[in-house]
């Protein structure tokens, strides 16, 4: 007997026995939901438009920094600078003051900034650089799928003939369209909002639709249709409408804030979420980007407040969660003639989670002296983004075959920054240098 | 008398069926001249005569409009196919008048760039003229100034909106349906992403109009050449800035190159004041200094456009082809966007591609020879034949048919019309196995539903935004491989849900231009009993051919599966009616997006009732997802 049919008739029997719906839900989907609820989660947040790394993680200890940016630099942390000064991290770096809400996470050891990180490709095209970051294959355009989808293919490997009992919500993108990073053969749900994941029809009509998908030839459309209706029921019993953020978390009242909140909802609903994705735009600050206040500061405030709320909301669950923030490249070290910055090279990232070796700025700092700038104008790259992604995929998610996630990547474990405690705990070859 | 002349005197064949695809076939003699297989072939096929009609309309067209089935049956399916293969014989009043309703689509590229300046040009203009025009959130910019800048940006955004709007609208109303299907096929085969640069939407207007559409049933080599010369492809895959590596010989002496670079460096600030040709040369030289060989286009040219990934080429072939194509560049990308062979960038050394030698120093002709070589390569015949059989027949293309199609390709030196003819007149095309075997792409779902409902053309981008919401944003596929040709790429839980909700929205008059009361069968069906309504809707939207299970679920509500669905609890709350097309194309300015919210929304108090409910169910059914 087909397993799906078995599960369904099993569930039917339970209904007639009068068992409660939440138990039914767990049985119907043939998943160990309590276990799934404890599973590891990776949340990727893409800052589209190339965030100005030098004003995000501010190198206030680098003497060249202030010369390069006479009007837009963030002041050294000091009493005199007050709220306009960088938020001190380690004497060399400070956070942009608009990231005030992330500072406590750093202090508690949950947040690790990475500096001088990014794609080795020299492209300055937003499109190409985003493409490379998402495909995971710099300078190789033809890659059909995104690296997160390739990871899913790995983790979804199951024995021949077996039905993979994956949650329909294993990978969810809170975006209108499927992002490149999750494109590929493994099923991923992309939606603007959880409210969208429902059939917009009266009860009797949706019952009929469900019945239509249960009859007819046993093909891909019918099988997936069945999964769809099960998934909708699953989400509905998780009751996202009734959700209230925990621990006093205050999400920004923006699309970005709402999407992060819904990611938290999915995680807490125990629907088997493993990979979540969201993005936030507005980083392409060619003109009047501002300093401690202004355009960039406004974007950073929304970004930082959103991430901080997500961490607060998830509370203890953060021990199983890693949040990874990324942007396609950094911006020019020098400010331009319009009080902004142009397309540059290396950028910065944040890694946040219970397992993160926080309270430490990771990555080698190449300096901002003219002779060490990339092409004489941008921060040079010292860490390939694939080193960070590989470490997270391996140490956090337990993926073993990173060569298949990042084909063509020649780096090894020795290149990892050891941002996660679990990496440091596992046996590693000595790091050269 | 020439054919063109003859068309003036065409006589309506099916007068009274105004608005159908067939009514415009207006000359019996022209029709009679078409090669038509004997009627016996219709009988010999696995599909029934009725199935053949619907099958042809679902594969060579984006599904039938209300009276198309009757018209094709009257004409004979083979004749209809023969006619669709000769689109120039089909008059096109609806699509012709449609184009005239757009502001940008007929403009030559330089004028389009001039009249609707892309954003970098706007920024430059603003900086030079009035710096306060620039968007600014920190400095007090006067309200009027930022409004003016915003107005200019909105004006330019029209280019992208009309581009995507027209793609859907033409597919809906055109009588030359095979032409539209083939346009969809080739635009996907030669995929270009609109978001690559600020000028890309401008380029795409010219790309679709000048490079793709004239050749969709023409010669493959001509099509390949038109694409290779197009600003859209040259820019998308970076060939325009690919240049010979420094060690390679040039068509121009090195000292000239170096002198130009030096001059460029000294005079960069005055660049804008130079004569365009000179400025281009200098810019090209700067690029050449900064970048070297770029293999992107050469690689995809072989992997995706011609030979196919297993087509028997090596990395060395890719590099050598990229060297051949150095210098295939663009003149003034943001102002003119014209193809230009730039000898400064060209690698003048000898090359070998696929074992064929290219003599040194031949310049632009080497590229043409390369395209010749690739277009007539046996792997290309196989690859193109496979993709076409996949599009028209089945996700698992029958090997014998692929071979026949590839043979036709080779025999006719890449005559696309003949390759398609081989496929769509074959026994495999009309086999039972091919019947409803293809999963519709989102574009096909939307267009076929609009055609089934006899919807008028929507000249706003709203319908295109619905296609995007269903997962196939027009010109929004980033990677060069294009959208999937097979069903597994389209079917996932989220996709089924949005397809179902699209059907519901359409049935509740929440899709632009569609009102159920204006649907031709509505008036007669509305007064009928439920059972006849079901049969009428099934006939109109699904060709009458559905399983008894489906019919009974629609009819009585007594089907066991329906009972089960009910007992497990309904999955919707009728109070929850969120928006479906909330986020639209990023190309669209915010005010437009605001306006479009609410499309495809199911209003709380306007749940589809009676006939509308049946229409919604039929459009959301698994059967409607197939073609």
Short mmCIF file of C-alpha atoms in Angstrom, two decimals, chain B residues 89 92 153 229 248 253 274 297 319 368 384 396 403 456 483 565 594 605:
data_model
loop_
_atom_site.label_atom_id
_atom_site.label_comp_id
_atom_site.label_asym_id
_atom_site.label_seq_id
_atom_site.Cartn_x
_atom_site.Cartn_y
_atom_site.Cartn_z
CA UNK B 89 -1.02 34.30 -43.89
CA UNK B 92 -3.65 40.06 -37.04
CA UNK B 153 12.11 57.72 -12.97
CA UNK B 229 24.55 40.90 -32.30
CA UNK B 248 47.78 38.39 -27.40
CA UNK B 253 49.60 48.23 -32.84
CA UNK B 274 34.19 64.15 -26.75
CA UNK B 297 28.91 34.30 -23.54
CA UNK B 319 38.26 29.79 -24.22
CA UNK B 368 30.36 34.76 -37.99
CA UNK B 384 17.36 21.98 -30.45
CA UNK B 396 10.36 12.52 -21.84
CA UNK B 403 15.95 11.90 -34.33
CA UNK B 456 -9.45 41.39 -23.64
CA UNK B 483 12.79 28.55 -17.09
CA UNK B 565 -11.82 16.27 2.95
CA UNK B 594 -0.05 50.36 -4.47
CA UNK B 605 -18.39 39.16 1.12
#
